[in-house]
Coordinates of C-alpha atoms and ligand atoms in Angstrom, one line a residue:
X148 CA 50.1 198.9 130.2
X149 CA 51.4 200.5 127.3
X150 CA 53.4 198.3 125.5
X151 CA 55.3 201.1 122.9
X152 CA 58.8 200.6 124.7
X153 CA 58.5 197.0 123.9
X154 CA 58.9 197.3 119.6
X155 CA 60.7 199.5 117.1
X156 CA 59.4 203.0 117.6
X157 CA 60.0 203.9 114.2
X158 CA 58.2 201.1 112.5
X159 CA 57.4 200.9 109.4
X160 CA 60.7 202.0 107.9
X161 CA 61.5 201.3 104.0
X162 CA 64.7 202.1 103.2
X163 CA 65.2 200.3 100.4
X164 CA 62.4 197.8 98.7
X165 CA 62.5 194.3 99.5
X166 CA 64.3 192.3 99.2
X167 CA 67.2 194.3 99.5
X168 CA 71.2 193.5 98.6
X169 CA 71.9 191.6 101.6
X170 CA 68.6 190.1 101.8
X171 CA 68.9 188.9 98.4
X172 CA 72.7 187.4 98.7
X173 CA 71.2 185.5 101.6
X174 CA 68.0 184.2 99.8
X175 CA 70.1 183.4 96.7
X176 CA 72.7 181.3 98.9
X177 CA 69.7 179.6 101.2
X178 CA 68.1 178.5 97.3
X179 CA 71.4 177.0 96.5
X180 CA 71.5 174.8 99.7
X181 CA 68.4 174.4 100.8
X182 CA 65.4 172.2 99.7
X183 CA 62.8 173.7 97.5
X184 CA 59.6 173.5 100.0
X185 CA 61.0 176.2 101.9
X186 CA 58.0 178.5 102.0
X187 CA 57.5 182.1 103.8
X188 CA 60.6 183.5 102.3
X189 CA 59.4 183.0 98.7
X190 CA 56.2 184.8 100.0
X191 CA 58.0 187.5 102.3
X192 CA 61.7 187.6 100.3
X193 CA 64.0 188.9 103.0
X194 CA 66.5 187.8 105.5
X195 CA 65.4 188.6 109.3
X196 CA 68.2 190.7 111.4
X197 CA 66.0 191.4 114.6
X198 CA 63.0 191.6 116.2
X199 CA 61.2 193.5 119.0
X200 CA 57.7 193.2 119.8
X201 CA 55.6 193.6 116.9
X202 CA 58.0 194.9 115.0
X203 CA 60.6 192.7 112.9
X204 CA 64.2 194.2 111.2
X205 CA 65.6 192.5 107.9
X206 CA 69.1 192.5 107.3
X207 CA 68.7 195.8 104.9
X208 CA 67.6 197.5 107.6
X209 CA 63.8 198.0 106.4
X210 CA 61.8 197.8 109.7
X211 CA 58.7 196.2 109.4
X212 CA 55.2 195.8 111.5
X213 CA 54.8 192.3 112.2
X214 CA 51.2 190.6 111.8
X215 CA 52.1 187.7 111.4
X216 CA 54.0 186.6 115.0
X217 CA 56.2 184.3 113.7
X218 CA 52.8 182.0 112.6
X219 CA 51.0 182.8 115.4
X220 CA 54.2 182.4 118.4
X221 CA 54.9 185.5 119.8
X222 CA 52.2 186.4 121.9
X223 CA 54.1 188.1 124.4
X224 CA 56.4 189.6 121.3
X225 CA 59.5 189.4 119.8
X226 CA 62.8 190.0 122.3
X227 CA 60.3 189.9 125.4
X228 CA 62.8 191.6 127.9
X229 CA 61.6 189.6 130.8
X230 CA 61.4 186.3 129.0
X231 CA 64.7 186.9 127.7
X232 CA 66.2 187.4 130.8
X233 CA 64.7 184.0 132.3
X234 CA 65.8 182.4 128.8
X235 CA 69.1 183.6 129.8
X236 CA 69.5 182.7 133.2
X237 CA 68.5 178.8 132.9
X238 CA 71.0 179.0 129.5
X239 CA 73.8 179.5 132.3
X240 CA 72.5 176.1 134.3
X241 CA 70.9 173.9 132.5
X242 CA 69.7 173.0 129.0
X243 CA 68.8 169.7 128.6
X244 CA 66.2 167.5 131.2
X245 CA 64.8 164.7 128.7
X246 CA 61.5 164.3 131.6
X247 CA 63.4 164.6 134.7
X248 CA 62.0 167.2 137.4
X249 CA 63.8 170.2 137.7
X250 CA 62.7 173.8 138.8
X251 CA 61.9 175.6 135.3
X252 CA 59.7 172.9 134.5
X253 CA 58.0 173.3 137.6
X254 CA 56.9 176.6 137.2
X255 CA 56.2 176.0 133.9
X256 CA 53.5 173.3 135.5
X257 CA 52.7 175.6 138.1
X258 CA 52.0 178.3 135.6
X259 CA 49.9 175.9 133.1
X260 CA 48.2 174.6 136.5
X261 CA 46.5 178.2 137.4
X262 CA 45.1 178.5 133.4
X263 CA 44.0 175.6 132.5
X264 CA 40.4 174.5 132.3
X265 CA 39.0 172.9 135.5
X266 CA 39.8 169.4 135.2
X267 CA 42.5 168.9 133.3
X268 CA 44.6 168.3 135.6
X269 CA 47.1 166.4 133.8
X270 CA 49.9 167.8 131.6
X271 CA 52.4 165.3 129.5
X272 CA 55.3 166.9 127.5
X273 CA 56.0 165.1 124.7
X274 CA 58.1 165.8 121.1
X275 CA 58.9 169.9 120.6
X276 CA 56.4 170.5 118.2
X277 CA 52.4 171.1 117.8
X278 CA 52.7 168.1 115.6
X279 CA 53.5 165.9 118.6
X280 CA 51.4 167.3 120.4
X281 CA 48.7 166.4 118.4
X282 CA 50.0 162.5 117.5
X283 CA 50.4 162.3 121.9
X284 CA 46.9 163.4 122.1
X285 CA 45.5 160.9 119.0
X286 CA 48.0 158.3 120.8
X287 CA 46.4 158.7 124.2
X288 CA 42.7 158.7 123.2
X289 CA 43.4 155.5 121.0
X290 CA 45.1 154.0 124.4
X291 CA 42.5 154.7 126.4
X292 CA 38.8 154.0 124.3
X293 CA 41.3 151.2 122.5
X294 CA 39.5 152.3 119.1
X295 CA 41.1 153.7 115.9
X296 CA 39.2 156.1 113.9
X297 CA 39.4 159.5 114.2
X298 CA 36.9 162.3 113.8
X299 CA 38.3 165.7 112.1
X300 CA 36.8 168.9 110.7
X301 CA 36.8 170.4 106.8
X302 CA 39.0 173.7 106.9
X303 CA 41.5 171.9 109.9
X304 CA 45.1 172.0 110.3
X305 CA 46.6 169.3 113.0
X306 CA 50.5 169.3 111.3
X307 CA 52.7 167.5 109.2
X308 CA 53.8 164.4 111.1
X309 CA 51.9 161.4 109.4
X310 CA 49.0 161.1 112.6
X311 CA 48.9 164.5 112.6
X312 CA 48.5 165.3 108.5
X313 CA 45.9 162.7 108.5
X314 CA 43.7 164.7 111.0
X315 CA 44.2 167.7 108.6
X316 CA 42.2 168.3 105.9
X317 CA 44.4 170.7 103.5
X318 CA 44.8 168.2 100.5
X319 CA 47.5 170.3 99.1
X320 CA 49.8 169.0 101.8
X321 CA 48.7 165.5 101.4
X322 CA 47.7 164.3 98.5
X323 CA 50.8 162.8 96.8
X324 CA 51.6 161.1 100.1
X325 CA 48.2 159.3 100.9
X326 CA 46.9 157.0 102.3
X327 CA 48.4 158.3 105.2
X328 CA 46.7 157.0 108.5
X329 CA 43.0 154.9 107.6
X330 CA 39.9 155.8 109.3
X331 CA 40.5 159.2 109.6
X332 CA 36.8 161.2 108.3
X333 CA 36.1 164.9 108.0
X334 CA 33.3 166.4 109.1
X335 CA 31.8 170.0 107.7
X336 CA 33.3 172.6 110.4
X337 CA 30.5 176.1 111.0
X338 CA 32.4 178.0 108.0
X339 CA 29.5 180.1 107.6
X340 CA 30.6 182.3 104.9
X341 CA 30.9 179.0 103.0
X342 CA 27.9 177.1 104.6
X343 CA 27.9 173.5 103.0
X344 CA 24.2 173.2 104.0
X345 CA 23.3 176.4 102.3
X346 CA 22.2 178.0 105.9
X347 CA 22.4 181.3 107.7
X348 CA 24.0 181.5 111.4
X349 CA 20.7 183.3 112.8
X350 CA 18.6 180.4 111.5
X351 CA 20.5 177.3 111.0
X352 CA 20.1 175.7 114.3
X353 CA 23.8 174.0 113.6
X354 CA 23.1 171.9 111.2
X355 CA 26.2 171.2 110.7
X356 CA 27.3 169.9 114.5
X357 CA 24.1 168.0 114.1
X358 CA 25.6 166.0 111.0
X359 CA 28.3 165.0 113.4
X360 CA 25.5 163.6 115.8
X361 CA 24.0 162.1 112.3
X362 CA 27.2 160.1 111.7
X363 CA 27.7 158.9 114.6
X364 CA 24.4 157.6 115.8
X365 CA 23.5 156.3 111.9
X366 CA 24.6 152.3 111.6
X367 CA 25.1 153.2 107.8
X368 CA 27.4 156.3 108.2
X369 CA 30.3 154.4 106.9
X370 CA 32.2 155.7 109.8
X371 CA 33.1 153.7 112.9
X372 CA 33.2 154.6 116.3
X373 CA 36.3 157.3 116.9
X374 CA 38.7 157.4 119.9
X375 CA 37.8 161.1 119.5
X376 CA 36.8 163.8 117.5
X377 CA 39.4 166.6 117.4
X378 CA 38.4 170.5 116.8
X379 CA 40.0 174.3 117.0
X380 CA 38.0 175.7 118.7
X381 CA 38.6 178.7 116.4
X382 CA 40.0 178.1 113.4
X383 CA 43.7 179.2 112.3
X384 CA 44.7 177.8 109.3
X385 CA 41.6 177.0 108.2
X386 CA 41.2 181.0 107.5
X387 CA 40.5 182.7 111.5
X388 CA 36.5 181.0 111.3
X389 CA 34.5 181.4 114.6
X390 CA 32.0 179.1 115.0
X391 CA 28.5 180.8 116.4
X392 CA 28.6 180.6 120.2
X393 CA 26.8 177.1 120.2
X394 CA 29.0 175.2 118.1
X395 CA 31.7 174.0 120.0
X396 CA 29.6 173.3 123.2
X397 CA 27.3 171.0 120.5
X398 CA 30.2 168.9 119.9
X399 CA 31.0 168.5 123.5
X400 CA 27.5 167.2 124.0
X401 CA 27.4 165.3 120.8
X402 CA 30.7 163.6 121.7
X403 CA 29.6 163.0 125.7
X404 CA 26.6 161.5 123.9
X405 CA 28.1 158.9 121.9
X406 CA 31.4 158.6 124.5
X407 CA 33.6 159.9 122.3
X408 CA 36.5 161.9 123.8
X409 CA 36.7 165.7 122.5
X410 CA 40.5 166.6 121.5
X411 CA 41.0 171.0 121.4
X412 CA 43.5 171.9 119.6
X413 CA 44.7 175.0 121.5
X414 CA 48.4 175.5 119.3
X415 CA 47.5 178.4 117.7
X416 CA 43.9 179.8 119.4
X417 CA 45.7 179.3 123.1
X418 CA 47.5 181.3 125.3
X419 CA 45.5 184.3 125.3
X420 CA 45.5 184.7 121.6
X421 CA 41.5 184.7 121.0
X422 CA 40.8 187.1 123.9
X423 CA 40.9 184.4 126.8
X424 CA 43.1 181.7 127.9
X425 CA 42.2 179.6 125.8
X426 CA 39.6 179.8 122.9
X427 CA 37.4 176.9 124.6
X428 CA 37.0 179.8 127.4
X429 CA 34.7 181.5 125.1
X430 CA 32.3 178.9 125.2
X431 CA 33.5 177.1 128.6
X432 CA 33.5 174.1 126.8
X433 CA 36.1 171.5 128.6
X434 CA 37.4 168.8 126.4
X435 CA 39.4 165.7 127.4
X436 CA 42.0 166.2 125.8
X437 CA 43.6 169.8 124.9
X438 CA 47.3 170.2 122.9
X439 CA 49.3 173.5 123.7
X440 CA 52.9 175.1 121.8
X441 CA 53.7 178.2 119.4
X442 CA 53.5 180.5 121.9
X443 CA 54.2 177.8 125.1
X444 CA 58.2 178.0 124.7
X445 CA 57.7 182.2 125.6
X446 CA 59.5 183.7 122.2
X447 CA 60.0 180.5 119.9
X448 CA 61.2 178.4 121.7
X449 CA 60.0 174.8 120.8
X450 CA 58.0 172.7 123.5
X451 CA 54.4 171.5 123.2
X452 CA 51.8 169.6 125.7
X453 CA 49.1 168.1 126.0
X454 CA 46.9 168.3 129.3
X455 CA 43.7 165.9 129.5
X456 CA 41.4 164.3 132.5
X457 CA 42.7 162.9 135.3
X458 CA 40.8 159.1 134.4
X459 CA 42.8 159.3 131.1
X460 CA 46.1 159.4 132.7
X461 CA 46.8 155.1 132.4
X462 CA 49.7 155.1 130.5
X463 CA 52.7 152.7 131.9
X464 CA 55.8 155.1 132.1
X465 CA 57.5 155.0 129.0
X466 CA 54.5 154.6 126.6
X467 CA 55.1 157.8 125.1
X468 CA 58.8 159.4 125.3
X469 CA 60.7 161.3 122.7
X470 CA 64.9 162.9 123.3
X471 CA 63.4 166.4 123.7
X472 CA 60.5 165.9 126.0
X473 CA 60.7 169.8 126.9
X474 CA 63.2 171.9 127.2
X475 CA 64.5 173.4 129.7
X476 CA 65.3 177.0 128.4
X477 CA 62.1 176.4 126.7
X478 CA 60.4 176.0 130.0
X479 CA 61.7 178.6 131.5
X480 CA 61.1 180.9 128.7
X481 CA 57.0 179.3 128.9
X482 CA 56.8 180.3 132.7
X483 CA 57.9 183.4 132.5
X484 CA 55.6 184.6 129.5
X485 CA 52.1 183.0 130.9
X486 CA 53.7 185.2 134.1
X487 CA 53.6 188.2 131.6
X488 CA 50.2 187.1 130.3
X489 CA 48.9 187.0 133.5
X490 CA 50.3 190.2 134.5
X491 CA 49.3 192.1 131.9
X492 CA 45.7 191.1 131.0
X493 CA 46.8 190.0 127.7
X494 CA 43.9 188.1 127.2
X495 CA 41.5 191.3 127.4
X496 CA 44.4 193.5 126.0
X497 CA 43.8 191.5 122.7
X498 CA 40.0 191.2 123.0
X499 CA 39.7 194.9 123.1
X500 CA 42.3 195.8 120.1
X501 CA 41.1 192.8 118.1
X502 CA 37.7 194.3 118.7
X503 CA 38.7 197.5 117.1
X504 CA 40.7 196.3 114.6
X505 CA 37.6 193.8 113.5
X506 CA 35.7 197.1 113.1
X507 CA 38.5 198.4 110.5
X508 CA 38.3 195.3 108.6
X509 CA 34.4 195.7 108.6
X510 CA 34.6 199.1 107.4
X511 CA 37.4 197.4 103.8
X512 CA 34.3 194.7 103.7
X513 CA 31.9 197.4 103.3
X514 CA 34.2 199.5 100.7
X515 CA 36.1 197.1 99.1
X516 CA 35.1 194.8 95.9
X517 CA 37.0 191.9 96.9
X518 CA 36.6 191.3 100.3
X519 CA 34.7 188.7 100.9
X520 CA 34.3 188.7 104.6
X521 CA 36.3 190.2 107.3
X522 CA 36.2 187.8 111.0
X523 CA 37.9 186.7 113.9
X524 CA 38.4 186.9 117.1
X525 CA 40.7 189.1 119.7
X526 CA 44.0 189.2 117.4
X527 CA 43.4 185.9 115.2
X528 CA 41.7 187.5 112.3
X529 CA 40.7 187.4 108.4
X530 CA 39.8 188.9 105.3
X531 CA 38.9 186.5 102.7
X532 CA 39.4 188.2 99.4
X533 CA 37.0 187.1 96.6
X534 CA 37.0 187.9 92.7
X535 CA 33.3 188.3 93.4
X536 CA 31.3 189.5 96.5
X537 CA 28.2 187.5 94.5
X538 CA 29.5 184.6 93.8
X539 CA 32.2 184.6 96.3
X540 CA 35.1 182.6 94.0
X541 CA 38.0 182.3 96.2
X542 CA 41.1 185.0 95.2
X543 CA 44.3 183.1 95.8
X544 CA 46.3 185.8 93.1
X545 CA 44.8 188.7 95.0
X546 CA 45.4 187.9 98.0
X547 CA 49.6 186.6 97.2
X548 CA 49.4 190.4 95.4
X549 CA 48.1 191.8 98.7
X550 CA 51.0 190.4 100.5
X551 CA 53.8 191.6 98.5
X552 CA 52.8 194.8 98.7
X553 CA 51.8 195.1 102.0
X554 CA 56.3 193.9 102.2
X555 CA 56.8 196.4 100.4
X556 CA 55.0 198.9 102.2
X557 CA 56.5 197.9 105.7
X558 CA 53.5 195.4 106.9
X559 CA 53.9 191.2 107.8
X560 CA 51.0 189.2 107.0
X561 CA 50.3 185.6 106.5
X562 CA 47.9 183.9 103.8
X563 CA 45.4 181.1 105.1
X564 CA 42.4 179.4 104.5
X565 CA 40.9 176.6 102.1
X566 CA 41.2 178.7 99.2
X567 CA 44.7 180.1 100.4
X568 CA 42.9 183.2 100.0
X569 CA 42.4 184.8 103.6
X570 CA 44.8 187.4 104.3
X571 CA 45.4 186.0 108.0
X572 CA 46.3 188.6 110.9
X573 CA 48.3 186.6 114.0
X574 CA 50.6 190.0 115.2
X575 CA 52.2 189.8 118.3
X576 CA 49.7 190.8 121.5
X577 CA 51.7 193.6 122.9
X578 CA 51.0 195.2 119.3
X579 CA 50.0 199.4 119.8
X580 CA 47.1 200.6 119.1
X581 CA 49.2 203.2 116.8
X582 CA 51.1 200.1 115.0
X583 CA 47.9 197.9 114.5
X584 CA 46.3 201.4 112.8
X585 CA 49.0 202.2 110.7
X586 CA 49.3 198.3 110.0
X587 CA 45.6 198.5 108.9
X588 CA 46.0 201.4 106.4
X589 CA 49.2 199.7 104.9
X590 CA 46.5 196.6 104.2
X591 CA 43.6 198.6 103.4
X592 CA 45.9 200.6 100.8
X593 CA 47.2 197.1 99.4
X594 CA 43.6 196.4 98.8
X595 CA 42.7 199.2 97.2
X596 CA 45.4 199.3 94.5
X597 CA 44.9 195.3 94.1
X598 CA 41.2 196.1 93.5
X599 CA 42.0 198.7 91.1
X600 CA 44.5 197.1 88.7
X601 CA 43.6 193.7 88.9
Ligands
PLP41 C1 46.0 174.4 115.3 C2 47.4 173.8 114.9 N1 47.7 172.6 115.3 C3 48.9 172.0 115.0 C4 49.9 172.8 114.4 C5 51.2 172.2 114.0 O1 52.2 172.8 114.8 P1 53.7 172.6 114.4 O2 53.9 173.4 113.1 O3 54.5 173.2 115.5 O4 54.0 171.2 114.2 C6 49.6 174.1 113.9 C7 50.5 174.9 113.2 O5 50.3 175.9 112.6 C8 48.3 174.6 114.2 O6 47.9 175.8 113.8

């Protein structure tokens, strides 16, 4: 299918640079009211109008192609007409459920039922977010091994709820508000642009899954024995890092081996983002636990879920509740984009242009002075930008200067990684080949003038 109807056909479009009049009265009054960690908009300065597929509008009228997907949301794109239209329909019904049946949240099960990884059979729909997702799936593994610590990985990002920011490891967001939850240890993730073992991919044999095994099995670790480890199975915030192929099965085996229970956080690698289902497919690697959302409410709608082994299901009802235990409209919404997923082979739709889009970024790494390494996978991908390929010291500056111009020049992206110096790529999957080309040359331009007068 070719997906050009779906966004702006005249994208990019800069009528006037950003932000514009009406985008600035509209940042000016949101500083006056509103708290001071608000974020993307000081990165980004505009005010949103509309959206359509990978294409976004501000309220100047500058029309921009999107990259970023709303952090990662809108896989099926902005506006999707079809998930609009069942958005619409259960709006005229009914809009709130708390966790009683009804027939939106059926299909949504249904829907979730035909993806999922053999054997996890369960689904639970707790709090809206991917935060409590992640605190239901910590919750439940705690219940059910009835032990406390918590294995997490260097370069991870869980959320911000207090289980949640615990399991991530981004010390910016943390630090002035630790301890948060105890027994919470990080272990090195397969970063291997950053190896911290010093080792190649072709010829590392994975050490690092193997110092998971190490901590575990060694009495003098200093760790105790988790409820779970938890892992993305590909990286997002962390900066879009693939593991090599055998990582992520190690840790399965590692964590059968020492009966720990293997938590995959799918928020931002699910839903066909990666190039499969789920980024676990790559590998098929099952965990026991898996947390779903972004892109599970359809268009931004918020729901999340977590779907786990049939042997793990012993909680009494009411152990885990929460006002919004899915939404209706969000449900609906949810059922009919996996339906468009499904439909459309999104999956190998963004394996194939991720594919080609890797090979543009390749070709920057090869040019450019301060790319440090260009990686992903289907349409989560990277470029770390370094002041120097030798030494490889992160670029934070560069890569904040890369995003304002790319603005300026018509083109969305987000900014990742440990350093906060990975241009990150997460556009909507029903981008065009012709927007993801001229999105490319926006970034590859932005490079090259950073390069040049830095
Ligand atoms: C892998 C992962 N887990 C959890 C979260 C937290 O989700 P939320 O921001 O909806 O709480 C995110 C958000 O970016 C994420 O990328």
């Amino acid at each position: 299918m070719d997906f050009q109807d779906l966004s702006f056909t005249n994208a990019p479009l800069i009528k006037v640079n950003p932000p514009g009049p009406r985008s600035k009265d509209y940042l000016n009054y949101q500083s006056s009211r509103e708290g001071s960690a608000v974020s993307y908009p000081k990165g980004m300065p505009m005010a949103l109008r509309r959206a359509k597929g990978a294409t976004v509008e501000d309220v100047d009228g500058n029309i921009y192609i999107d990259f970023f997907g709303g952090a990662g949301v809108m896989m099926v794109g902005h506006s999707n007409p079809e998930v609009i239209q069942a958005a619409r329909d259960q709006l005229a019904e009914l809009t709130h459920a708390l966790d009683f049946p009804n027939p939106s949240r059926r299909k949504l099960v249904e829907a979730l039922s035909e993806v999922l990884p053999d054997g996890l059979d369960r689904v639970f729909f707790g709090g809206p977010t991917g935060s409590d997702a992640v605190e239901t799936a910590a919750k439940l593994a705690r219940y059910n091994t009835g032990r406390y610590p918590m294995i997490a990985f260097e370069g991870s990002y869980h959320g911000m709820t207090a289980g949640a920011l615990s399991l991530s490891s981004g010390l910016f967001f943390k630090e002035d508000f630790l301890p948060l939850l105890p027994e919470v240890h990080f272990v090195p993730y397969a970063y291997c642009y950053r190896c911290p073992f010093s080792k190649r991919p072709e010829t590392c044999d994975l050490d690092c899954a193997k110092y998971l095994d190490h901590i575990l099995e060694d009495p003098h670790s200093g760790v105790g024995k988790p409820a779970a480890v938890i892992v993305e199975s590909i990286q997002g915030e962390g900066g879009s890092i693939v593991p090599p192929e055998g990582f992520i099965p190690k840790i399965r085996e590692i964590c059968d081996k020492h009966e720990v229970l293997m938590i995959d956080d799918e928020i931002q690698a699910g839903l066909c983002r990666t190039g499969k289902m789920f980024a676990c497919d790559h590998t098929n690697t099952i965990p026991d636990i898996m947390t779903m959302s972004k892109a599970l409410g359809g268009v931004g709608f918020p729901i999340s879920c977590v779907a786990y082994k049939e042997k793990l299901d012993t909680w009494p009802a009411g152990k885990h509740i929460g006002t919004f235990r899915s939404n209706v409209v969000a449900c609906a919404a949810g059922a009919a984009a996996l339906n468009f997923m499904v439909e459309n082979k999104l999956a190998e739709y963004a394996l194939n242009l991720g594919a080609k889009m890797l090979s543009m970024f390749k070709e920057l790494e090869k040019d450019s002075k301060i790319v440090g390494e260009a990686r992903g996978k289907g349409l989560m991908l990277g470029v770390e930008l370094v002041k120097d390929k030798a030494t490889k010291e992160p670029a934070p500056e560069l890569a904040k200067r890369v995003r304002t111009l790319c603005h300026q020049r018509g083109l969305l992206i987000e900014i990742g990684g440990h350093y906060f110096n990975v241009a990150r790529f997460l556009p909507p999957l029903v981008l065009t080949k012709e927007l993801a080309k001229k999105g490319i040359e926006i970034f590859a331009d932005s490079i090259r003038d950073v390069e040049n007068y830095r």
